XYZ file of C-alpha atoms in Angstrom:
632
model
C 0.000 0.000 0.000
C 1.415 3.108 -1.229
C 0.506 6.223 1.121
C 1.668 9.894 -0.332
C 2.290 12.598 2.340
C 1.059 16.224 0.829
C 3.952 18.731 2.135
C 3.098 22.273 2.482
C 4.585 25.154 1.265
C 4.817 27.385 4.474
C 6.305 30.538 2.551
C 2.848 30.486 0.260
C 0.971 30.468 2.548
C 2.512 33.373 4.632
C 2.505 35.322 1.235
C -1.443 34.954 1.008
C -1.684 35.592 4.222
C -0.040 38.936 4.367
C -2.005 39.344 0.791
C -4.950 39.177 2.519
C -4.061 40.814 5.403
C -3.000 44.053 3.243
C -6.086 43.990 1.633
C -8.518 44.017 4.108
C -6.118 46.639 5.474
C -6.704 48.801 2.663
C -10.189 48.139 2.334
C -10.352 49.187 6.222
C -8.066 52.059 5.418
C -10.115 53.164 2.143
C -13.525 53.090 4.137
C -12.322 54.745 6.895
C -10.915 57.711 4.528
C -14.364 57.673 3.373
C -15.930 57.960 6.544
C -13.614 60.963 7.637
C -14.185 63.031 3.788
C -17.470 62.524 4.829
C -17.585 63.490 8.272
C -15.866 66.580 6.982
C -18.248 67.448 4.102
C -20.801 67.252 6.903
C -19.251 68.993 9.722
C -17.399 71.403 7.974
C -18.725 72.384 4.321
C -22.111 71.786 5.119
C -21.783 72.988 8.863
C -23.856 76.115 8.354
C -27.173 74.711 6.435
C -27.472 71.682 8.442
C -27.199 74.152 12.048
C -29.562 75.936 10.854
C -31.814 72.879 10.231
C -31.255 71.621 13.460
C -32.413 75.034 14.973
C -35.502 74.813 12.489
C -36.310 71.261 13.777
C -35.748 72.547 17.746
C -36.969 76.103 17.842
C -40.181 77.380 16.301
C -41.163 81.052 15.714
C -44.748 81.246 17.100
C -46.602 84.704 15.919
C -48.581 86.062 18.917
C -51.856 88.063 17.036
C -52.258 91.068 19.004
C -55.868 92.653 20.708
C -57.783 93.951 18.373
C -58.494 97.925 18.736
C -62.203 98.810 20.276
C -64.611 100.917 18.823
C -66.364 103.516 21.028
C -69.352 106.554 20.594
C -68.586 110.212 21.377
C -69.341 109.114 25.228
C -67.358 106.343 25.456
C -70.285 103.675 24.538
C -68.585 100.047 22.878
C -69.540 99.811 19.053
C -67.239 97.148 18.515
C -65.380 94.631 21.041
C -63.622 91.404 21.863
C -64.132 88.069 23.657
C -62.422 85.037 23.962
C -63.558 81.727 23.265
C -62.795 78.437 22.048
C -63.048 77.205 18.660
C -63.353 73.399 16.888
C -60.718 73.273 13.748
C -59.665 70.918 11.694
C -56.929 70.659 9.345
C -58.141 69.581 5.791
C -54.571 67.858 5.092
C -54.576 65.667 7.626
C -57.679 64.279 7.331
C -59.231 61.620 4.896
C -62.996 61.030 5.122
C -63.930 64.695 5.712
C -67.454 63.445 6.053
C -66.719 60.692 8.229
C -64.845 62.601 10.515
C -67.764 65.385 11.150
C -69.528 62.330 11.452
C -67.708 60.967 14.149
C -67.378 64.797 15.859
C -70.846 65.172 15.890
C -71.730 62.160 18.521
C -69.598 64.172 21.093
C -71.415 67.625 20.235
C -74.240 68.970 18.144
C -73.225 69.680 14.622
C -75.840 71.497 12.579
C -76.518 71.080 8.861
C -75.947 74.855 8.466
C -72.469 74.819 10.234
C -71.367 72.190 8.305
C -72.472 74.248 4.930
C -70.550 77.082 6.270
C -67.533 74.831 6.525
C -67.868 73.193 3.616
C -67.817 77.030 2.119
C -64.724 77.708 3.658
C -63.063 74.841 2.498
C -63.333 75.846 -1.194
C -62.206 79.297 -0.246
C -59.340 78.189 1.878
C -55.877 79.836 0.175
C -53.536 77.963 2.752
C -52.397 74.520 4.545
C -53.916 76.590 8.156
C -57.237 74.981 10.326
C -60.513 75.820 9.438
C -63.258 76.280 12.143
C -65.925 73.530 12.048
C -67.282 74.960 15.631
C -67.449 78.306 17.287
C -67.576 79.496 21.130
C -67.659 76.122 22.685
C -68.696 75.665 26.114
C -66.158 74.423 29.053
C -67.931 71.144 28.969
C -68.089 70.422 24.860
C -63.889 71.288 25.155
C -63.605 69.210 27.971
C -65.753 66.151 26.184
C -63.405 66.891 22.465
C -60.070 66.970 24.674
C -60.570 63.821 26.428
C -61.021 61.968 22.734
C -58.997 64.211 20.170
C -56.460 61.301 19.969
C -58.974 59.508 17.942
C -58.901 62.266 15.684
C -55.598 63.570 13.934
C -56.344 66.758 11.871
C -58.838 68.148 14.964
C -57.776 70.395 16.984
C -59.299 73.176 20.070
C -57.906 76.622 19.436
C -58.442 80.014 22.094
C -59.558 82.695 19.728
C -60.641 86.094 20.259
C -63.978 87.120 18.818
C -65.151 90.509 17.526
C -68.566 91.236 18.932
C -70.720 94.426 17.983
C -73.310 94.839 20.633
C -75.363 97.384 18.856
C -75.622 94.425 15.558
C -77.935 96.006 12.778
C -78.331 99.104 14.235
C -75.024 100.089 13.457
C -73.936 97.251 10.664
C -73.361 99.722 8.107
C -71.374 102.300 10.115
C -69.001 99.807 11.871
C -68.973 97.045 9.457
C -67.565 94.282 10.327
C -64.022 92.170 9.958
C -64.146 88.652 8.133
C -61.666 85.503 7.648
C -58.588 87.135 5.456
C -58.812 85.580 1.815
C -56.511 85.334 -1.331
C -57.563 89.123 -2.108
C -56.785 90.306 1.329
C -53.292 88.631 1.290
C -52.270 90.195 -2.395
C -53.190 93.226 -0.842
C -51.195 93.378 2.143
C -48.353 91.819 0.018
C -48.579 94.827 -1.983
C -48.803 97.048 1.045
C -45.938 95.489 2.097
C -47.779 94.791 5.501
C -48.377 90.701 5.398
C -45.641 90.027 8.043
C -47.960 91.747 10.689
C -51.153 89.072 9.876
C -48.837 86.243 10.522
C -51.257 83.995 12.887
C -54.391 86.362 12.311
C -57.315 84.647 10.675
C -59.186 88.044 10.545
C -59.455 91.603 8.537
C -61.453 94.524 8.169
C -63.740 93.958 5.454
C -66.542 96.990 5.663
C -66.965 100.213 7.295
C -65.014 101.670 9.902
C -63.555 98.226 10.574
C -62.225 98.460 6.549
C -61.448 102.038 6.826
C -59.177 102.136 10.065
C -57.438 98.884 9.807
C -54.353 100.081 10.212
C -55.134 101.329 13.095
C -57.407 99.140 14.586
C -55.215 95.783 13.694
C -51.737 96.625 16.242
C -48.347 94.852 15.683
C -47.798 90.644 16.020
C -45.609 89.893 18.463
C -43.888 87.015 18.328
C -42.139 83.977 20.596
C -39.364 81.482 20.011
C -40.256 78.193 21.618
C -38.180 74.993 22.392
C -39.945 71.805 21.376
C -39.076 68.365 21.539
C -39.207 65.423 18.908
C -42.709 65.365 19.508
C -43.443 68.806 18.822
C -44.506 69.986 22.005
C -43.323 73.030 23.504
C -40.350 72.619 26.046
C -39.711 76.111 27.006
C -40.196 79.932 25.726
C -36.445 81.051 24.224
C -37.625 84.659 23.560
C -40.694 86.730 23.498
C -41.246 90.181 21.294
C -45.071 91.429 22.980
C -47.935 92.492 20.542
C -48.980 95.629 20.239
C -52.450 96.222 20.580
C -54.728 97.947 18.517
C -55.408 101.412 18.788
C -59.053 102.231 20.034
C -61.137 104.615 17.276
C -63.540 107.239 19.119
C -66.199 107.950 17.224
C -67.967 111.613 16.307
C -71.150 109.390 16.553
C -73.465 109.115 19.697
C -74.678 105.661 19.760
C -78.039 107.085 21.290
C -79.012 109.626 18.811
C -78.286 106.657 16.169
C -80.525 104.154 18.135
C -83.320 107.026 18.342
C -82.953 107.993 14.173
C -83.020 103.933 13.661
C -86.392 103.763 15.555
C -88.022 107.018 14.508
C -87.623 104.794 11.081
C -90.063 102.264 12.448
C -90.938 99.858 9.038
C -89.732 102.108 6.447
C -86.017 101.420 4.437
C -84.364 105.155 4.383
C -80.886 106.741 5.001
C -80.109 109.554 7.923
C -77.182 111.220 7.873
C -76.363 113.783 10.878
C -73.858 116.448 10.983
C -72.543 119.224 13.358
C -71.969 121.794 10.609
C -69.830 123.999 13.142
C -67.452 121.241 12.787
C -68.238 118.209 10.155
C -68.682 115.664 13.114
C -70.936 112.833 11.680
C -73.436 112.649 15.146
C -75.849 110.041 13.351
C -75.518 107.596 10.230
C -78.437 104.985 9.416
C -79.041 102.796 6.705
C -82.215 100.751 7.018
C -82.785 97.907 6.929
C -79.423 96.578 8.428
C -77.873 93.053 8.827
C -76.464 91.076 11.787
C -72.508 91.919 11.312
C -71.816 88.619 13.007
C -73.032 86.262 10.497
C -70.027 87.141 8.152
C -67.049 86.923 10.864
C -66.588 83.104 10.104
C -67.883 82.708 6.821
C -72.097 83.123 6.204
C -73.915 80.213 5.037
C -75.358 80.201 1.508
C -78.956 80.114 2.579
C -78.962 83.091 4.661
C -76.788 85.139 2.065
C -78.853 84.499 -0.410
C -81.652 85.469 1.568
C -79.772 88.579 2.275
C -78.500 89.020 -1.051
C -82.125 88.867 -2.767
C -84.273 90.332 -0.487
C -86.093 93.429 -2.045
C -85.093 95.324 0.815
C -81.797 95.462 0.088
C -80.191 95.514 3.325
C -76.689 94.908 2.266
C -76.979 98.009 0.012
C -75.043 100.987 2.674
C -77.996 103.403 0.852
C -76.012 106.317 3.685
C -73.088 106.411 1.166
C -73.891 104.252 -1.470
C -77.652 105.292 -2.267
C -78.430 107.631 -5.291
C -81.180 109.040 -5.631
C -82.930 112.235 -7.554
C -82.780 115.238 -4.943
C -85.946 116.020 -6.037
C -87.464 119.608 -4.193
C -84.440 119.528 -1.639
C -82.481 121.104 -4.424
C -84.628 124.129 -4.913
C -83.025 126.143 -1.808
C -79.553 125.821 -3.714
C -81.228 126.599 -7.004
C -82.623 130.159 -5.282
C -79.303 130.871 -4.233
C -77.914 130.700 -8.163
C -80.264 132.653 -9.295
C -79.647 135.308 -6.744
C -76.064 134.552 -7.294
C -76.463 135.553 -11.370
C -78.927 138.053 -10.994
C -81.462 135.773 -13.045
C -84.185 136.505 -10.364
C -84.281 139.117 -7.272
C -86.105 138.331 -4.285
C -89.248 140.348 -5.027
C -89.408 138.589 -8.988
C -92.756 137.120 -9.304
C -94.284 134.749 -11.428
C -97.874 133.811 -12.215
C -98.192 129.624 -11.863
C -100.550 128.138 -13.815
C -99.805 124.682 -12.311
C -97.268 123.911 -15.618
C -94.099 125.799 -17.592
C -94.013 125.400 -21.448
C -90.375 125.967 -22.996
C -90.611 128.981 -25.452
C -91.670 127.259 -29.332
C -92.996 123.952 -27.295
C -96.333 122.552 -26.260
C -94.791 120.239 -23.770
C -95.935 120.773 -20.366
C -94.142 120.140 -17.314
C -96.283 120.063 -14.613
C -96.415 121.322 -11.026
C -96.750 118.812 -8.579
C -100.243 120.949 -7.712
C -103.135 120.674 -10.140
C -104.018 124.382 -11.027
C -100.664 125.853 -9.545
C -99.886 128.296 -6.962
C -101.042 131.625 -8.320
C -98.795 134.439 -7.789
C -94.858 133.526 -6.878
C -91.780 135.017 -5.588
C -88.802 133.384 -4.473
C -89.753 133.153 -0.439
C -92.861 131.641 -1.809
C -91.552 129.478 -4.254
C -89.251 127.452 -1.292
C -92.405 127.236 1.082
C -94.992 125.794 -1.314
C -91.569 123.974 -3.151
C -93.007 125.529 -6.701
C -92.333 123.678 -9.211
C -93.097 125.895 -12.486
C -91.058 128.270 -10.534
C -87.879 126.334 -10.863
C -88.831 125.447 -14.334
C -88.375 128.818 -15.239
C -84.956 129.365 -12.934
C -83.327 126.810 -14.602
C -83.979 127.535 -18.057
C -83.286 131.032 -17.385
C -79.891 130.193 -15.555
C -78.728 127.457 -18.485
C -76.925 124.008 -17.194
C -73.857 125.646 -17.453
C -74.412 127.950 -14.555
C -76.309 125.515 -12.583
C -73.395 123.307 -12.953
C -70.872 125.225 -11.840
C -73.145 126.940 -8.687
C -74.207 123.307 -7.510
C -70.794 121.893 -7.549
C -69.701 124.459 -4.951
C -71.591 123.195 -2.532
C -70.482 119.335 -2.806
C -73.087 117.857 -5.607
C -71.528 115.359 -8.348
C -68.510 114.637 -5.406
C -67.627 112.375 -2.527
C -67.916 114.416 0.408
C -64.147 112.774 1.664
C -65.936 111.481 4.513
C -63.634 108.607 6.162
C -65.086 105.500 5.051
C -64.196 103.674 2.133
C -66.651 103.174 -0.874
C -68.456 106.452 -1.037
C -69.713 107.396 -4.525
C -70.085 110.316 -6.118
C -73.392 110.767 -6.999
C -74.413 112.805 -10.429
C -74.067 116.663 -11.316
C -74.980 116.470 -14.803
C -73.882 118.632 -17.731
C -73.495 118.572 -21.643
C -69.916 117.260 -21.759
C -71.099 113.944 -19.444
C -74.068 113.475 -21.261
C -72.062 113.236 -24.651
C -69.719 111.529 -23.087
C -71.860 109.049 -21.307
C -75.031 108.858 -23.931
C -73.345 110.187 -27.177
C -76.097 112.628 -27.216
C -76.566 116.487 -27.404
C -77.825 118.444 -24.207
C -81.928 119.116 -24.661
C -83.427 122.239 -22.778
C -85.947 120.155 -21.452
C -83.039 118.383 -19.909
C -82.083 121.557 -17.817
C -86.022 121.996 -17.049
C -86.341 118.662 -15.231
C -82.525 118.984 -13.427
C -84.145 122.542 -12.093
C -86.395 120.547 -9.746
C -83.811 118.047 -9.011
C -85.086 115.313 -11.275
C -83.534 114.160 -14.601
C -80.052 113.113 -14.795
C -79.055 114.591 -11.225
C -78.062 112.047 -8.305
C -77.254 112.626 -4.428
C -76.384 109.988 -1.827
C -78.131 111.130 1.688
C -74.539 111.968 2.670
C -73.683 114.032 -0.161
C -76.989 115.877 0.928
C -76.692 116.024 4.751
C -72.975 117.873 3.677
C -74.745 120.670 1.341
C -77.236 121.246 3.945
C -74.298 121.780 6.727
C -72.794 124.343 4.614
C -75.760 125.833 3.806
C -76.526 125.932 7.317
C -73.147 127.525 8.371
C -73.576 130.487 6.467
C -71.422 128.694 3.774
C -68.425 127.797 5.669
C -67.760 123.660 5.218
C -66.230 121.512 7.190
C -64.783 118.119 6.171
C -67.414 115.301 7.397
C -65.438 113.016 9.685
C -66.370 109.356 11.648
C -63.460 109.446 13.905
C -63.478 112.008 16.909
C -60.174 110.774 18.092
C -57.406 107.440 17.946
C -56.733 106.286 20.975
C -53.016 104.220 21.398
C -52.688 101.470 23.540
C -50.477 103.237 26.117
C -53.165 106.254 27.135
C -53.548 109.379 25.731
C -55.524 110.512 21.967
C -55.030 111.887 18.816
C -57.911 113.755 18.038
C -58.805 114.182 14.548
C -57.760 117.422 13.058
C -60.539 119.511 11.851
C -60.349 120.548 8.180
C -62.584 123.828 7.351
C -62.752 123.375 3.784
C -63.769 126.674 2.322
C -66.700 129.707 2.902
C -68.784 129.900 0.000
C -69.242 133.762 1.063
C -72.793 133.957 0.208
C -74.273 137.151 0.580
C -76.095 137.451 3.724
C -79.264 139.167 2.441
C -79.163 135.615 -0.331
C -78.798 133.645 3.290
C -81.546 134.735 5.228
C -84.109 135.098 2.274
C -83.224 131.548 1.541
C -83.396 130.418 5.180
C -86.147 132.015 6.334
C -88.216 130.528 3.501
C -86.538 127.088 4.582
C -87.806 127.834 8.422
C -91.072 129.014 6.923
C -91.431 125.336 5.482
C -91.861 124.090 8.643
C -94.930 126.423 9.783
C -98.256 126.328 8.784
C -98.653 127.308 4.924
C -95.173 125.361 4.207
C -95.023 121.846 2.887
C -93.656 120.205 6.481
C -95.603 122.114 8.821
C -96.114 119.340 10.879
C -92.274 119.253 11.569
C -92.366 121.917 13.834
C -95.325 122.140 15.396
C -95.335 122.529 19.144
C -91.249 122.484 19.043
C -89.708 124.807 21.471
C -86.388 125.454 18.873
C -86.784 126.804 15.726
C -86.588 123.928 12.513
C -85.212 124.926 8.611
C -85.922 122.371 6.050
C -87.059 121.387 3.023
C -89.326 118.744 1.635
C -88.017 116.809 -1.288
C -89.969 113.629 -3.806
C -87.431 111.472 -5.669
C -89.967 109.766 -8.628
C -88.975 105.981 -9.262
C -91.312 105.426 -11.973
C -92.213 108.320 -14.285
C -95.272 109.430 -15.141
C -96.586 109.920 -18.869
C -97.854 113.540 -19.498
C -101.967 113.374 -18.987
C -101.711 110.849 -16.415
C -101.695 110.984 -13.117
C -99.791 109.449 -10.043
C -101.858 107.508 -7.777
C -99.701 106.034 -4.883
C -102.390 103.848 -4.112
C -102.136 102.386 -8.165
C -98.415 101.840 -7.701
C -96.528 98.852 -5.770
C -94.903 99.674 -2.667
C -91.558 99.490 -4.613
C -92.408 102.224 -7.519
C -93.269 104.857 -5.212
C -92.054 107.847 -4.762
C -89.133 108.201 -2.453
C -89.510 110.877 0.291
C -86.189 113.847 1.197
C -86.670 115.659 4.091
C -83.234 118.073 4.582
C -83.397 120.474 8.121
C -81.380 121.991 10.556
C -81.687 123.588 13.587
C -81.753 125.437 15.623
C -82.491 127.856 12.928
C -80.778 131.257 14.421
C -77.644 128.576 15.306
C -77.908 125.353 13.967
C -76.215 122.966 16.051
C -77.527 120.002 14.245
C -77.791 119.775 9.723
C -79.674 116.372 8.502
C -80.973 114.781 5.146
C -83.651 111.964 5.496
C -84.697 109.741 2.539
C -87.505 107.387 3.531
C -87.598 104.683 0.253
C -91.090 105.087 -1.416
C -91.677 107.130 1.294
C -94.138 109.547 -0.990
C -94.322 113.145 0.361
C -91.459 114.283 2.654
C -93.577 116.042 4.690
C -95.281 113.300 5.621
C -92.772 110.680 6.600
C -89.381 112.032 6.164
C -90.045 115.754 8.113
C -91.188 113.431 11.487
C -88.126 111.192 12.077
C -85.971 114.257 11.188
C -88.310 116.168 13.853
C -87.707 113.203 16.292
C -83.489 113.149 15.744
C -83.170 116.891 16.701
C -86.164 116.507 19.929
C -83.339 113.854 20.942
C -80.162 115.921 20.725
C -81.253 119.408 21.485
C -83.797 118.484 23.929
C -83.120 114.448 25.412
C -86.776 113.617 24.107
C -87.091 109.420 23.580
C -89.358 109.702 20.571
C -92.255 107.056 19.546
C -91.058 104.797 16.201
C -92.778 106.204 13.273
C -95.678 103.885 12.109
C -95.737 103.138 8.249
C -98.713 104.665 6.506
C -100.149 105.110 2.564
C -100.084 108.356 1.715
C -104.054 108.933 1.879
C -104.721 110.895 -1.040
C -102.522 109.272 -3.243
C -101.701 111.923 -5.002
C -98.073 113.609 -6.057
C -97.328 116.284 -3.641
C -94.080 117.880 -2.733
């Protein structure tokens, strides 16, 4: 048997040995050079972005929305204020089954159809990644019940808000406005105003009214906090803290009495009142009726009750105070004296004979007097007491629509007053050039006859009015109309709002107290608002005014009672008073009101019984004209 011994080769095997051994050594050494270019690409070239996403990931910048600015009366009265309260949210991005989860919410409190259609608005409006509120002002108990389950719900969480609450609601709706959940428009524009970096964390804005108008003012400066958090997100400790700034509070010119009094004396009728001190342009009452809850649009209105809103015939989202335009109607006629005594077309003592019409020279066209068989013999003094029609007929022609143009401008008509509110219009002063302009058609002389007694082309809004009659009142001396008395900072103190006299018309005083005492004589027995006056211990100015909504054909004639509610005539009643020192100018515009004497000269009587005298007046009750027939 042949055995064979294998002898190994020691030296081979120590050379793969120390082959192997240098390689892994190498590979070791290679890996490890890795590891350190690496560590040093990290920790050295990359240092500074991935410190400053470890501070992102540890330390957030919390925005801390500051206290909305109040909004007080003359006296000191809230208009506007805040509350806090707790909210339901949910974040849309976290969460699924939208459905399912309001499903869920609503066995632990009571969600109603309409709160869910408000939601379900806001989610199509929603511009960023933030909560939106399913639930407002929830009770201790409803918190307590959603806290105890919320980690069944990712997405939902309970938020401390503050709420804006206006105690006087409709009343004062168009005055104060109200603020609203900031959306895509809002944000361009405070990009643009280079302001968006103070809304960081605020869900709300100024969106009408005084709330629009004084945002700036009324919003304050976001403070804001650096907070520690761990890996779960939750806050460890506050690093730094910059405080808000609150708000500054806005006095008002306004008394919230006299307001609440003109918005009674109003009882069923839609109108406009507009109040001014015409010593100083203070704006002591402002009414638009009917109103709206402000509340309903802070988080978002439902669709049912905007559209009920939006197409009721009453129109109570229309601000008719500064938005409204309407035909001045008679109320124009005082201004209209003062031209002509201005040119020289008439002098006090120029009489006329009124056959109850005025027929341009070369036409058989009649335009008719408001009273059937006219008023006889006519001066000027008589024409403003028994508003004359064919009187003003014959003015206007006389003065051309040149010179009516350019007296009636000077006292405000065809221009925004300035008054601090956004969206005022302008109303309409017409003349040749807008009518070509506008129609593409020449200026008729019939069109000057009908702008003499304030109809035709011409257009006031009641606050447009209430300004002419303060000047008027002031012996021609204006004064800029103003909502804000005085801006009140944070830290104590005011700013009061500078008063602007504007310019003095410099009438001629013997023009003044003709036209005046014709206006006082209005009021009396004889003149076409007698009733305003009677039994008042002050003495009243003012002049009636019918704004026609439907016109007539020539031959027929109006019968309020043969007309719906909404063609009627719209009622002006414009005053001041005292008389001798008018402490108080107004213009009131009941809606199909028919004859200012009638409805329009009473609430105006029941405004000034309130602020010269303290008298709580009785709401006006809504009545038909009883004859039915055009009066003035």
């Amino acid at each position: 048997m042949n055995r064979y011994v294998e002898l190994k080769n020691h030296q081979r095997e120590i050379y793969y040995f120390r082959l192997r051994l240098v390689l892994s050594l190498g590979f070791v050494a290679v890996m490890l050079l890795i590891l350190l270019l690496r560590f040093f690409y990290l920790q050295v070239i990359r240092h500074d972005y991935f410190h400053t996403m470890a501070d992102s990931n540890r330390i957030y910048v919390v925005p801390i929305v500051p206290n909305r600015g109040l909004i007080l009366d003359r006296n000191g009265v809230v208009m506007a204020k805040n509350y806090s309260g707790y909210t339901l949210e949910i974040a849309p991005t976290k969460v699924k089954d939208m459905d399912g989860l309001i499903a869920e919410l609503s066995r632990l409190v009571e969600i109603t159809p309409k709160d869910i259609k408000r939601f379900k608005k806001l989610l199509t409006e929603r511009q960023t990644l933030e909560t939106m509120p399913l639930l407002s002002q929830l009770t201790d108990e409803e918190v307590a019940r959603i806290s105890a389950q919320q980690y069944r719900f990712p997405g939902v969480e309970i938020k401390a808000r503050l709420f804006r609450e206006y105690p006087y609601t409709d009343v004062t709706s168009h005055l104060i406005g109200y603020v609203g959940r900031i959306n895509q428009k809002d944000i361009d524009q405070l990009e643009e105003d280079d302001a968006a970096s103070n809304y960081l964390g605020s869900d709300y804005i100024g969106k009408t009214g005084i709330e629009q108008s004084y945002e700036k003012d009324l919003h304050g400066k976001t403070g804001f906090e650096q907070v520690e958090v761990d890996a779960s997100g939750r806050a460890v400790r506050v690093l730094s803290r910059t405080a808000p700034k609150s708000g500054n509070n806005l006095m008002l010119t306004l008394d919230a009495k006299l307001q609440e009094v003109a918005e009674k004396a109003f009882g069923d009728y839609r109108g406009a009142l507009v109040a001014l001190d015409p010593t100083n342009g203070e704006v002591l009452a402002f009414v638009s009726k009917p109103g709206y809850d402000p509340s309903l649009f802070i988080d978002g209105i439902d669709t049912d009750t905007w559209d009920e809103l939006n197409n009721s015939p009453d129109t109570p989202l229309n601000n008719r105070a500064l938005r409204g335009q309407y035909p001045p109607g008679s109320t124009i006629k005082p201004f209209m004296a003062l031209a002509g005594l201005y040119y020289g077309t008439r002098s006090p003592t120029h009489g006329i004979s009124d056959p109850g019409y005025y027929m341009l020279p070369g036409s058989r066209h009649q335009y008719r007097d408001w009273k059937v068989g006219g008023h006889g013999s006519v001066d000027m003094f008589k024409s403003i007491v028994v508003s004359c029609d064919t009187y003003y007929y014959g003015l206007a022609n006389e003065l051309g629509i040149d010179n009516m143009h350019s007296y009636l401008s000077r006292f405000g008509f065809g221009q925004k007053t300035g008054l601090d509110m956004e969206g005022e219009v302008s109303g309409l002063l017409p003349s040749p050039e807008w009518k070509a302009k506008r129609y593409n058609q020449i200026w008729y002389p019939g069109d000057t006859v009908s702008a003499g007694i304030g109809q035709g082309y011409n257009l006031v809004t009641p606050v447009q009015l209430a300004f002419a009659t303060a000047i008027l009142a002031n012996d021609g001396v204006a004064f800029q109309p103003h909502l804000v008395k005085e801006v009140q900072p944070p830290s104590g103190g005011g700013v009061p709002t500078v008063i602007k006299r504007l310019f003095d018309l410099k009438i001629d005083p013997a023009n003044l107290k003709l036209v005046k005492s014709a206006m006082e004589a209005v009021t009396k027995p004889g003149g076409t608002a007698s009733v305003a006056s009677y039994g008042a211990p002050y003495r009243i100015a003012g002049k009636t005014g019918t704004a026609q909504v439907i016109a007539i054909k020539q031959g027929e004639k109006y019968d309020a009672k043969k007309i719906s509610e909404y063609n009627r005539d719209h009622a002006w009643f414009i005053a001041f008073a005292p008389a001798d020192k008018p402490r108080i100018a107004m213009a009131v515009l009941v809606e199909n009101g028919g004859h200012g004497g009638t409805t329009a000269a009473p609430i105006a009587r029941k405004v000034m019984d309130y602020y010269l005298l303290g008298k709580i007046p009785q709401p006006l009750q809504k009545v038909t004209d009883k004859t039915g027939d055009a009066s003035d």
